Amino acid sequence: MLKVNVRTDFSSINKKLKSLSNDIERKVIPAALNKVGAKAKVEMSRAIADEFNLPRSEINSRLKLTRAGRKFTQWLVQLDPFASRRFGRSLNLIRFMEKKVTLAEGTRRKKVGTQNQLHFQIKKAGGKKIITGAFIGNKGRTVFVRQSDARLPIKALSTIDVPQMFNTRLIRSRVEERIRKELVVEFDRAIKAVTTGIIK
């Protein structure tokens, strides 16, 4: 989870806040933080979609944005890519499977005719991968692999999820850069909006 302290990490913003009355400050801070939080969520979604073979609709459903509120005498806005983990969910490989495969119980690729030929592509860059013995079940919703030569037991195959995608160095630094850039811009806009009466 990203944490940015406006007062300690942004001296120019802190200086401006000190020049404002408490009443104006209480309006400026959440207005600016909520704008930055919304932009950070968009940037996180775009960055993950640019790198991984996952649609933004799927990514957005696993991101939680909590608007700024007062907590422990500090204003907090929280963008949580770990929200889906509270429900014990991870991404099954079905989301990264070659789309030409017919998603049905017990399906095999028609042209090849063997369940060992399911193709997966997690990252957009690079080629597809094959997992030996992988097959589709649960009415086309899940990829499984058998844990022995017997028919049972079987194991659902899960892979990297949204929090792990976000925590890759490239994506995390991209989101951090956007936050640091937008904080200064949005605080200036919020100060102007409050002092001119646009935000009351």
PDB file of N, CA, C and O in Angstrom, residues 108-175:
ATOM      1  N   ARG A 108     -11.355 -29.677 -24.630  1.00  0.00           N
ATOM      2  CA  ARG A 108      -9.999 -29.758 -25.142  1.00  0.00           C
ATOM      3  C   ARG A 108      -9.932 -28.885 -26.386  1.00  0.00           C
ATOM      4  O   ARG A 108     -10.933 -28.640 -27.037  1.00  0.00           O
ATOM      5  N   ARG A 109      -8.749 -28.437 -26.719  1.00  0.00           N
ATOM      6  CA  ARG A 109      -8.605 -27.634 -27.932  1.00  0.00           C
ATOM      7  C   ARG A 109      -8.960 -28.498 -29.138  1.00  0.00           C
ATOM      8  O   ARG A 109      -8.422 -29.569 -29.346  1.00  0.00           O
ATOM      9  N   LYS A 110      -9.894 -28.023 -29.950  1.00  0.00           N
ATOM     10  CA  LYS A 110     -10.420 -28.836 -31.044  1.00  0.00           C
ATOM     11  C   LYS A 110      -9.349 -29.201 -32.069  1.00  0.00           C
ATOM     12  O   LYS A 110      -9.280 -30.316 -32.542  1.00  0.00           O
ATOM     13  N   LYS A 111      -8.493 -28.248 -32.429  1.00  0.00           N
ATOM     14  CA  LYS A 111      -7.525 -28.487 -33.494  1.00  0.00           C
ATOM     15  C   LYS A 111      -6.429 -29.451 -33.071  1.00  0.00           C
ATOM     16  O   LYS A 111      -5.951 -30.257 -33.856  1.00  0.00           O
ATOM     17  N   VAL A 112      -6.031 -29.363 -31.810  1.00  0.00           N
ATOM     18  CA  VAL A 112      -4.906 -30.176 -31.349  1.00  0.00           C
ATOM     19  C   VAL A 112      -5.388 -31.483 -30.749  1.00  0.00           C
ATOM     20  O   VAL A 112      -4.786 -32.529 -30.935  1.00  0.00           O
ATOM     21  N   GLY A 113      -6.499 -31.397 -30.012  1.00  0.00           N
ATOM     22  CA  GLY A 113      -7.108 -32.601 -29.481  1.00  0.00           C
ATOM     23  C   GLY A 113      -6.460 -33.164 -28.244  1.00  0.00           C
ATOM     24  O   GLY A 113      -6.628 -34.331 -27.934  1.00  0.00           O
ATOM     25  N   THR A 114      -5.724 -32.344 -27.500  1.00  0.00           N
ATOM     26  CA  THR A 114      -5.106 -32.827 -26.272  1.00  0.00           C
ATOM     27  C   THR A 114      -5.181 -31.758 -25.193  1.00  0.00           C
ATOM     28  O   THR A 114      -4.919 -30.598 -25.449  1.00  0.00           O
ATOM     29  N   GLN A 115      -5.530 -32.168 -23.974  1.00  0.00           N
ATOM     30  CA  GLN A 115      -5.683 -31.205 -22.892  1.00  0.00           C
ATOM     31  C   GLN A 115      -4.343 -30.645 -22.436  1.00  0.00           C
ATOM     32  O   GLN A 115      -4.285 -29.694 -21.671  1.00  0.00           O
ATOM     33  N   ASN A 116      -3.236 -31.208 -22.908  1.00  0.00           N
ATOM     34  CA  ASN A 116      -1.919 -30.681 -22.569  1.00  0.00           C
ATOM     35  C   ASN A 116      -1.551 -29.465 -23.405  1.00  0.00           C
ATOM     36  O   ASN A 116      -0.447 -28.956 -23.297  1.00  0.00           O
ATOM     37  N   GLN A 117      -2.467 -28.987 -24.222  1.00  0.00           N
ATOM     38  CA  GLN A 117      -2.146 -27.915 -25.144  1.00  0.00           C
ATOM     39  C   GLN A 117      -2.850 -26.596 -24.808  1.00  0.00           C
ATOM     40  O   GLN A 117      -2.979 -25.742 -25.671  1.00  0.00           O
ATOM     41  N   LEU A 118      -3.314 -26.433 -23.609  1.00  0.00           N
ATOM     42  CA  LEU A 118      -3.905 -25.155 -23.211  1.00  0.00           C
ATOM     43  C   LEU A 118      -2.797 -24.109 -23.093  1.00  0.00           C
ATOM     44  O   LEU A 118      -1.786 -24.339 -22.440  1.00  0.00           O
ATOM     45  N   HIS A 119      -3.013 -22.957 -23.721  1.00  0.00           N
ATOM     46  CA  HIS A 119      -2.007 -21.898 -23.734  1.00  0.00           C
ATOM     47  C   HIS A 119      -2.414 -20.756 -22.807  1.00  0.00           C
ATOM     48  O   HIS A 119      -3.580 -20.370 -22.770  1.00  0.00           O
ATOM     49  N   PHE A 120      -1.434 -20.212 -22.068  1.00  0.00           N
ATOM     50  CA  PHE A 120      -1.677 -19.114 -21.137  1.00  0.00           C
ATOM     51  C   PHE A 120      -0.675 -17.995 -21.388  1.00  0.00           C
ATOM     52  O   PHE A 120       0.481 -18.251 -21.704  1.00  0.00           O
ATOM     53  N   GLN A 121      -1.151 -16.768 -21.249  1.00  0.00           N
ATOM     54  CA  GLN A 121      -0.254 -15.614 -21.372  1.00  0.00           C
ATOM     55  C   GLN A 121      -0.602 -14.612 -20.286  1.00  0.00           C
ATOM     56  O   GLN A 121      -1.614 -13.922 -20.361  1.00  0.00           O
ATOM     57  N   ILE A 122       0.260 -14.518 -19.263  1.00  0.00           N
ATOM     58  CA  ILE A 122       0.006 -13.642 -18.118  1.00  0.00           C
ATOM     59  C   ILE A 122       0.464 -12.220 -18.423  1.00  0.00           C
ATOM     60  O   ILE A 122      -0.284 -11.262 -18.208  1.00  0.00           O
ATOM     61  N   LYS A 123       1.667 -12.067 -18.923  1.00  0.00           N
ATOM     62  CA  LYS A 123       2.178 -10.742 -19.290  1.00  0.00           C
ATOM     63  C   LYS A 123       2.002 -10.539 -20.787  1.00  0.00           C
ATOM     64  O   LYS A 123       2.090 -11.481 -21.582  1.00  0.00           O
ATOM     65  N   LYS A 124       1.760  -9.291 -21.180  1.00  0.00           N
ATOM     66  CA  LYS A 124       1.533  -9.011 -22.591  1.00  0.00           C
ATOM     67  C   LYS A 124       2.786  -9.234 -23.423  1.00  0.00           C
ATOM     68  O   LYS A 124       2.713  -9.651 -24.573  1.00  0.00           O
ATOM     69  N   ALA A 125       3.932  -8.928 -22.839  1.00  0.00           N
ATOM     70  CA  ALA A 125       5.199  -9.153 -23.540  1.00  0.00           C
ATOM     71  C   ALA A 125       5.607 -10.619 -23.397  1.00  0.00           C
ATOM     72  O   ALA A 125       5.424 -11.232 -22.346  1.00  0.00           O
ATOM     73  N   GLY A 126       6.143 -11.184 -24.442  1.00  0.00           N
ATOM     74  CA  GLY A 126       6.593 -12.563 -24.381  1.00  0.00           C
ATOM     75  C   GLY A 126       5.567 -13.518 -24.965  1.00  0.00           C
ATOM     76  O   GLY A 126       4.457 -13.134 -25.323  1.00  0.00           O
ATOM     77  N   GLY A 127       5.957 -14.792 -25.042  1.00  0.00           N
ATOM     78  CA  GLY A 127       5.099 -15.792 -25.658  1.00  0.00           C
ATOM     79  C   GLY A 127       4.163 -16.460 -24.680  1.00  0.00           C
ATOM     80  O   GLY A 127       4.209 -16.226 -23.470  1.00  0.00           O
ATOM     81  N   LYS A 128       3.304 -17.298 -25.224  1.00  0.00           N
ATOM     82  CA  LYS A 128       2.360 -18.060 -24.406  1.00  0.00           C
ATOM     83  C   LYS A 128       3.070 -19.238 -23.747  1.00  0.00           C
ATOM     84  O   LYS A 128       4.087 -19.718 -24.224  1.00  0.00           O
ATOM     85  N   LYS A 129       2.492 -19.696 -22.641  1.00  0.00           N
ATOM     86  CA  LYS A 129       3.067 -20.820 -21.904  1.00  0.00           C
ATOM     87  C   LYS A 129       2.074 -21.973 -21.863  1.00  0.00           C
ATOM     88  O   LYS A 129       0.863 -21.773 -21.911  1.00  0.00           O
ATOM     89  N   ILE A 130       2.599 -23.181 -21.764  1.00  0.00           N
ATOM     90  CA  ILE A 130       1.785 -24.383 -21.652  1.00  0.00           C
ATOM     91  C   ILE A 130       2.031 -25.028 -20.302  1.00  0.00           C
ATOM     92  O   ILE A 130       3.178 -25.146 -19.871  1.00  0.00           O
ATOM     93  N   ILE A 131       0.958 -25.427 -19.606  1.00  0.00           N
ATOM     94  CA  ILE A 131       1.089 -26.164 -18.348  1.00  0.00           C
ATOM     95  C   ILE A 131       0.618 -27.590 -18.605  1.00  0.00           C
ATOM     96  O   ILE A 131      -0.563 -27.820 -18.902  1.00  0.00           O
ATOM     97  N   THR A 132       1.508 -28.515 -18.505  1.00  0.00           N
ATOM     98  CA  THR A 132       1.198 -29.909 -18.803  1.00  0.00           C
ATOM     99  C   THR A 132       0.098 -30.439 -17.892  1.00  0.00           C
ATOM    100  O   THR A 132       0.156 -30.290 -16.676  1.00  0.00           O
ATOM    101  N   GLY A 133      -0.906 -31.019 -18.503  1.00  0.00           N
ATOM    102  CA  GLY A 133      -1.986 -31.627 -17.738  1.00  0.00           C
ATOM    103  C   GLY A 133      -3.096 -30.687 -17.337  1.00  0.00           C
ATOM    104  O   GLY A 133      -4.089 -31.106 -16.735  1.00  0.00           O
ATOM    105  N   ALA A 134      -2.967 -29.392 -17.637  1.00  0.00           N
ATOM    106  CA  ALA A 134      -4.013 -28.433 -17.271  1.00  0.00           C
ATOM    107  C   ALA A 134      -5.276 -28.700 -18.076  1.00  0.00           C
ATOM    108  O   ALA A 134      -5.218 -29.010 -19.269  1.00  0.00           O
ATOM    109  N   PHE A 135      -6.428 -28.567 -17.412  1.00  0.00           N
ATOM    110  CA  PHE A 135      -7.706 -28.753 -18.108  1.00  0.00           C
ATOM    111  C   PHE A 135      -8.749 -27.820 -17.501  1.00  0.00           C
ATOM    112  O   PHE A 135      -8.568 -27.278 -16.408  1.00  0.00           O
ATOM    113  N   ILE A 136      -9.840 -27.644 -18.229  1.00  0.00           N
ATOM    114  CA  ILE A 136     -10.882 -26.705 -17.835  1.00  0.00           C
ATOM    115  C   ILE A 136     -12.041 -27.453 -17.191  1.00  0.00           C
ATOM    116  O   ILE A 136     -12.496 -28.490 -17.707  1.00  0.00           O
ATOM    117  N   GLY A 137     -12.534 -26.935 -16.068  1.00  0.00           N
ATOM    118  CA  GLY A 137     -13.692 -27.514 -15.393  1.00  0.00           C
ATOM    119  C   GLY A 137     -14.568 -26.430 -14.816  1.00  0.00           C
ATOM    120  O   GLY A 137     -14.454 -25.259 -15.181  1.00  0.00           O
ATOM    121  N   ASN A 138     -15.454 -26.830 -13.900  1.00  0.00           N
ATOM    122  CA  ASN A 138     -16.336 -25.876 -13.220  1.00  0.00           C
ATOM    123  C   ASN A 138     -17.116 -25.043 -14.243  1.00  0.00           C
ATOM    124  O   ASN A 138     -17.218 -23.823 -14.129  1.00  0.00           O
ATOM    125  N   LYS A 139     -17.649 -25.746 -15.268  1.00  0.00           N
ATOM    126  CA  LYS A 139     -18.450 -25.119 -16.325  1.00  0.00           C
ATOM    127  C   LYS A 139     -17.700 -23.992 -17.039  1.00  0.00           C
ATOM    128  O   LYS A 139     -18.253 -22.935 -17.340  1.00  0.00           O
ATOM    129  N   GLY A 140     -16.416 -24.223 -17.264  1.00  0.00           N
ATOM    130  CA  GLY A 140     -15.630 -23.269 -18.028  1.00  0.00           C
ATOM    131  C   GLY A 140     -15.069 -22.115 -17.235  1.00  0.00           C
ATOM    132  O   GLY A 140     -14.513 -21.186 -17.806  1.00  0.00           O
ATOM    133  N   ARG A 141     -15.185 -22.159 -15.906  1.00  0.00           N
ATOM    134  CA  ARG A 141     -14.754 -21.027 -15.088  1.00  0.00           C
ATOM    135  C   ARG A 141     -13.386 -21.209 -14.451  1.00  0.00           C
ATOM    136  O   ARG A 141     -12.811 -20.253 -13.937  1.00  0.00           O
ATOM    137  N   THR A 142     -12.839 -22.440 -14.461  1.00  0.00           N
ATOM    138  CA  THR A 142     -11.634 -22.705 -13.681  1.00  0.00           C
ATOM    139  C   THR A 142     -10.694 -23.651 -14.431  1.00  0.00           C
ATOM    140  O   THR A 142     -11.146 -24.591 -15.088  1.00  0.00           O
ATOM    141  N   VAL A 143      -9.403 -23.386 -14.309  1.00  0.00           N
ATOM    142  CA  VAL A 143      -8.381 -24.288 -14.827  1.00  0.00           C
ATOM    143  C   VAL A 143      -7.867 -25.141 -13.669  1.00  0.00           C
ATOM    144  O   VAL A 143      -7.532 -24.610 -12.605  1.00  0.00           O
ATOM    145  N   PHE A 144      -7.823 -26.440 -13.899  1.00  0.00           N
ATOM    146  CA  PHE A 144      -7.371 -27.390 -12.880  1.00  0.00           C
ATOM    147  C   PHE A 144      -6.187 -28.197 -13.399  1.00  0.00           C
ATOM    148  O   PHE A 144      -5.915 -28.237 -14.598  1.00  0.00           O
ATOM    149  N   VAL A 145      -5.526 -28.894 -12.470  1.00  0.00           N
ATOM    150  CA  VAL A 145      -4.526 -29.906 -12.821  1.00  0.00           C
ATOM    151  C   VAL A 145      -4.694 -31.044 -11.818  1.00  0.00           C
ATOM    152  O   VAL A 145      -5.012 -30.813 -10.643  1.00  0.00           O
ATOM    153  N   ARG A 146      -4.534 -32.264 -12.292  1.00  0.00           N
ATOM    154  CA  ARG A 146      -4.623 -33.415 -11.393  1.00  0.00           C
ATOM    155  C   ARG A 146      -3.346 -33.535 -10.580  1.00  0.00           C
ATOM    156  O   ARG A 146      -2.260 -33.266 -11.082  1.00  0.00           O
ATOM    157  N   GLN A 147      -3.485 -33.980  -9.343  1.00  0.00           N
ATOM    158  CA  GLN A 147      -2.331 -34.068  -8.442  1.00  0.00           C
ATOM    159  C   GLN A 147      -1.675 -35.442  -8.436  1.00  0.00           C
ATOM    160  O   GLN A 147      -0.703 -35.668  -7.724  1.00  0.00           O
ATOM    161  N   SER A 148      -2.246 -36.341  -9.237  1.00  0.00           N
ATOM    162  CA  SER A 148      -1.652 -37.673  -9.397  1.00  0.00           C
ATOM    163  C   SER A 148      -2.177 -38.252 -10.704  1.00  0.00           C
ATOM    164  O   SER A 148      -2.872 -37.576 -11.461  1.00  0.00           O
ATOM    165  N   ASP A 149      -1.868 -39.502 -10.952  1.00  0.00           N
ATOM    166  CA  ASP A 149      -2.375 -40.151 -12.165  1.00  0.00           C
ATOM    167  C   ASP A 149      -3.853 -40.494 -12.041  1.00  0.00           C
ATOM    168  O   ASP A 149      -4.509 -40.800 -13.043  1.00  0.00           O
ATOM    169  N   ALA A 150      -4.368 -40.463 -10.835  1.00  0.00           N
ATOM    170  CA  ALA A 150      -5.787 -40.760 -10.627  1.00  0.00           C
ATOM    171  C   ALA A 150      -6.655 -39.578 -11.059  1.00  0.00           C
ATOM    172  O   ALA A 150      -6.174 -38.449 -11.219  1.00  0.00           O
ATOM    173  N   ARG A 151      -7.939 -39.852 -11.217  1.00  0.00           N
ATOM    174  CA  ARG A 151      -8.870 -38.803 -11.644  1.00  0.00           C
ATOM    175  C   ARG A 151      -8.976 -37.706 -10.587  1.00  0.00           C
ATOM    176  O   ARG A 151      -9.114 -36.521 -10.896  1.00  0.00           O
ATOM    177  N   LEU A 152      -8.913 -38.079  -9.336  1.00  0.00           N
ATOM    178  CA  LEU A 152      -8.967 -37.137  -8.215  1.00  0.00           C
ATOM    179  C   LEU A 152      -7.782 -37.425  -7.286  1.00  0.00           C
ATOM    180  O   LEU A 152      -7.287 -38.559  -7.237  1.00  0.00           O
ATOM    181  N   PRO A 153      -7.294 -36.456  -6.515  1.00  0.00           N
ATOM    182  CA  PRO A 153      -7.819 -35.087  -6.400  1.00  0.00           C
ATOM    183  C   PRO A 153      -7.312 -34.163  -7.517  1.00  0.00           C
ATOM    184  O   PRO A 153      -6.333 -34.497  -8.195  1.00  0.00           O
ATOM    185  N   ILE A 154      -7.993 -33.030  -7.666  1.00  0.00           N
ATOM    186  CA  ILE A 154      -7.557 -32.010  -8.613  1.00  0.00           C
ATOM    187  C   ILE A 154      -7.322 -30.700  -7.861  1.00  0.00           C
ATOM    188  O   ILE A 154      -7.827 -30.499  -6.758  1.00  0.00           O
ATOM    189  N   LYS A 155      -6.539 -29.823  -8.472  1.00  0.00           N
ATOM    190  CA  LYS A 155      -6.183 -28.547  -7.833  1.00  0.00           C
ATOM    191  C   LYS A 155      -6.414 -27.405  -8.810  1.00  0.00           C
ATOM    192  O   LYS A 155      -6.005 -27.467  -9.971  1.00  0.00           O
ATOM    193  N   ALA A 156      -7.111 -26.367  -8.327  1.00  0.00           N
ATOM    194  CA  ALA A 156      -7.289 -25.169  -9.144  1.00  0.00           C
ATOM    195  C   ALA A 156      -5.965 -24.434  -9.258  1.00  0.00           C
ATOM    196  O   ALA A 156      -5.228 -24.306  -8.277  1.00  0.00           O
ATOM    197  N   LEU A 157      -5.651 -23.960 -10.450  1.00  0.00           N
ATOM    198  CA  LEU A 157      -4.381 -23.275 -10.683  1.00  0.00           C
ATOM    199  C   LEU A 157      -4.572 -21.763 -10.623  1.00  0.00           C
ATOM    200  O   LEU A 157      -5.252 -21.171 -11.466  1.00  0.00           O
ATOM    201  N   SER A 158      -3.983 -21.148  -9.605  1.00  0.00           N
ATOM    202  CA  SER A 158      -4.040 -19.695  -9.449  1.00  0.00           C
ATOM    203  C   SER A 158      -2.667 -19.105  -9.730  1.00  0.00           C
ATOM    204  O   SER A 158      -1.656 -19.801  -9.673  1.00  0.00           O
ATOM    205  N   THR A 159      -2.656 -17.815 -10.003  1.00  0.00           N
ATOM    206  CA  THR A 159      -1.401 -17.167 -10.360  1.00  0.00           C
ATOM    207  C   THR A 159      -1.360 -15.766  -9.788  1.00  0.00           C
ATOM    208  O   THR A 159      -2.158 -15.412  -8.908  1.00  0.00           O
ATOM    209  N   ILE A 160      -0.444 -14.964 -10.262  1.00  0.00           N
ATOM    210  CA  ILE A 160      -0.248 -13.601  -9.779  1.00  0.00           C
ATOM    211  C   ILE A 160      -1.563 -12.834  -9.773  1.00  0.00           C
ATOM    212  O   ILE A 160      -2.348 -12.923 -10.714  1.00  0.00           O
ATOM    213  N   ASP A 161      -1.826 -12.117  -8.679  1.00  0.00           N
ATOM    214  CA  ASP A 161      -3.064 -11.353  -8.577  1.00  0.00           C
ATOM    215  C   ASP A 161      -2.748  -9.862  -8.646  1.00  0.00           C
ATOM    216  O   ASP A 161      -1.592  -9.448  -8.801  1.00  0.00           O
ATOM    217  N   VAL A 162      -3.780  -9.036  -8.539  1.00  0.00           N
ATOM    218  CA  VAL A 162      -3.617  -7.587  -8.725  1.00  0.00           C
ATOM    219  C   VAL A 162      -2.621  -6.971  -7.737  1.00  0.00           C
ATOM    220  O   VAL A 162      -1.799  -6.142  -8.143  1.00  0.00           O
ATOM    221  N   PRO A 163      -2.636  -7.307  -6.442  1.00  0.00           N
ATOM    222  CA  PRO A 163      -1.641  -6.725  -5.539  1.00  0.00           C
ATOM    223  C   PRO A 163      -0.206  -7.024  -5.960  1.00  0.00           C
ATOM    224  O   PRO A 163       0.667  -6.157  -5.883  1.00  0.00           O
ATOM    225  N   GLN A 164       0.052  -8.255  -6.400  1.00  0.00           N
ATOM    226  CA  GLN A 164       1.409  -8.601  -6.836  1.00  0.00           C
ATOM    227  C   GLN A 164       1.775  -7.866  -8.120  1.00  0.00           C
ATOM    228  O   GLN A 164       2.923  -7.478  -8.321  1.00  0.00           O
ATOM    229  N   MET A 165       0.788  -7.681  -8.991  1.00  0.00           N
ATOM    230  CA  MET A 165       1.033  -6.910 -10.215  1.00  0.00           C
ATOM    231  C   MET A 165       1.414  -5.476  -9.865  1.00  0.00           C
ATOM    232  O   MET A 165       2.361  -4.911 -10.419  1.00  0.00           O
ATOM    233  N   PHE A 166       0.668  -4.875  -8.942  1.00  0.00           N
ATOM    234  CA  PHE A 166       0.954  -3.505  -8.539  1.00  0.00           C
ATOM    235  C   PHE A 166       2.335  -3.371  -7.922  1.00  0.00           C
ATOM    236  O   PHE A 166       3.036  -2.382  -8.136  1.00  0.00           O
ATOM    237  N   ASN A 167       2.760  -4.376  -7.170  1.00  0.00           N
ATOM    238  CA  ASN A 167       4.027  -4.296  -6.443  1.00  0.00           C
ATOM    239  C   ASN A 167       5.253  -4.563  -7.303  1.00  0.00           C
ATOM    240  O   ASN A 167       6.374  -4.550  -6.785  1.00  0.00           O
ATOM    241  N   THR A 168       5.071  -4.819  -8.592  1.00  0.00           N
ATOM    242  CA  THR A 168       6.248  -4.869  -9.465  1.00  0.00           C
ATOM    243  C   THR A 168       6.844  -3.461  -9.536  1.00  0.00           C
ATOM    244  O   THR A 168       6.129  -2.465  -9.476  1.00  0.00           O
ATOM    245  N   ARG A 169       8.150  -3.392  -9.637  1.00  0.00           N
ATOM    246  CA  ARG A 169       8.844  -2.102  -9.533  1.00  0.00           C
ATOM    247  C   ARG A 169       8.360  -1.099 -10.582  1.00  0.00           C
ATOM    248  O   ARG A 169       8.143   0.075 -10.278  1.00  0.00           O
ATOM    249  N   LEU A 170       8.170  -1.554 -11.805  1.00  0.00           N
ATOM    250  CA  LEU A 170       7.778  -0.653 -12.889  1.00  0.00           C
ATOM    251  C   LEU A 170       6.421  -0.009 -12.625  1.00  0.00           C
ATOM    252  O   LEU A 170       6.250   1.214 -12.772  1.00  0.00           O
ATOM    253  N   ILE A 171       5.449  -0.817 -12.218  1.00  0.00           N
ATOM    254  CA  ILE A 171       4.094  -0.302 -12.010  1.00  0.00           C
ATOM    255  C   ILE A 171       4.029   0.566 -10.762  1.00  0.00           C
ATOM    256  O   ILE A 171       3.431   1.647 -10.771  1.00  0.00           O
ATOM    257  N   ARG A 172       4.622   0.109  -9.686  1.00  0.00           N
ATOM    258  CA  ARG A 172       4.580   0.886  -8.440  1.00  0.00           C
ATOM    259  C   ARG A 172       5.235   2.257  -8.624  1.00  0.00           C
ATOM    260  O   ARG A 172       4.688   3.274  -8.184  1.00  0.00           O
ATOM    261  N   SER A 173       6.384   2.310  -9.277  1.00  0.00           N
ATOM    262  CA  SER A 173       7.058   3.591  -9.480  1.00  0.00           C
ATOM    263  C   SER A 173       6.250   4.506 -10.392  1.00  0.00           C
ATOM    264  O   SER A 173       6.238   5.723 -10.206  1.00  0.00           O
ATOM    265  N   ARG A 174       5.568   3.927 -11.362  1.00  0.00           N
ATOM    266  CA  ARG A 174       4.719   4.728 -12.257  1.00  0.00           C
ATOM    267  C   ARG A 174       3.576   5.383 -11.490  1.00  0.00           C
ATOM    268  O   ARG A 174       3.276   6.565 -11.688  1.00  0.00           O
ATOM    269  N   VAL A 175       2.944   4.640 -10.592  1.00  0.00           N
ATOM    270  CA  VAL A 175       1.840   5.191  -9.799  1.00  0.00           C
ATOM    271  C   VAL A 175       2.354   6.228  -8.804  1.00  0.00           C
ATOM    272  O   VAL A 175       1.743   7.279  -8.608  1.00  0.00           O
TER     273      VAL A 175
END
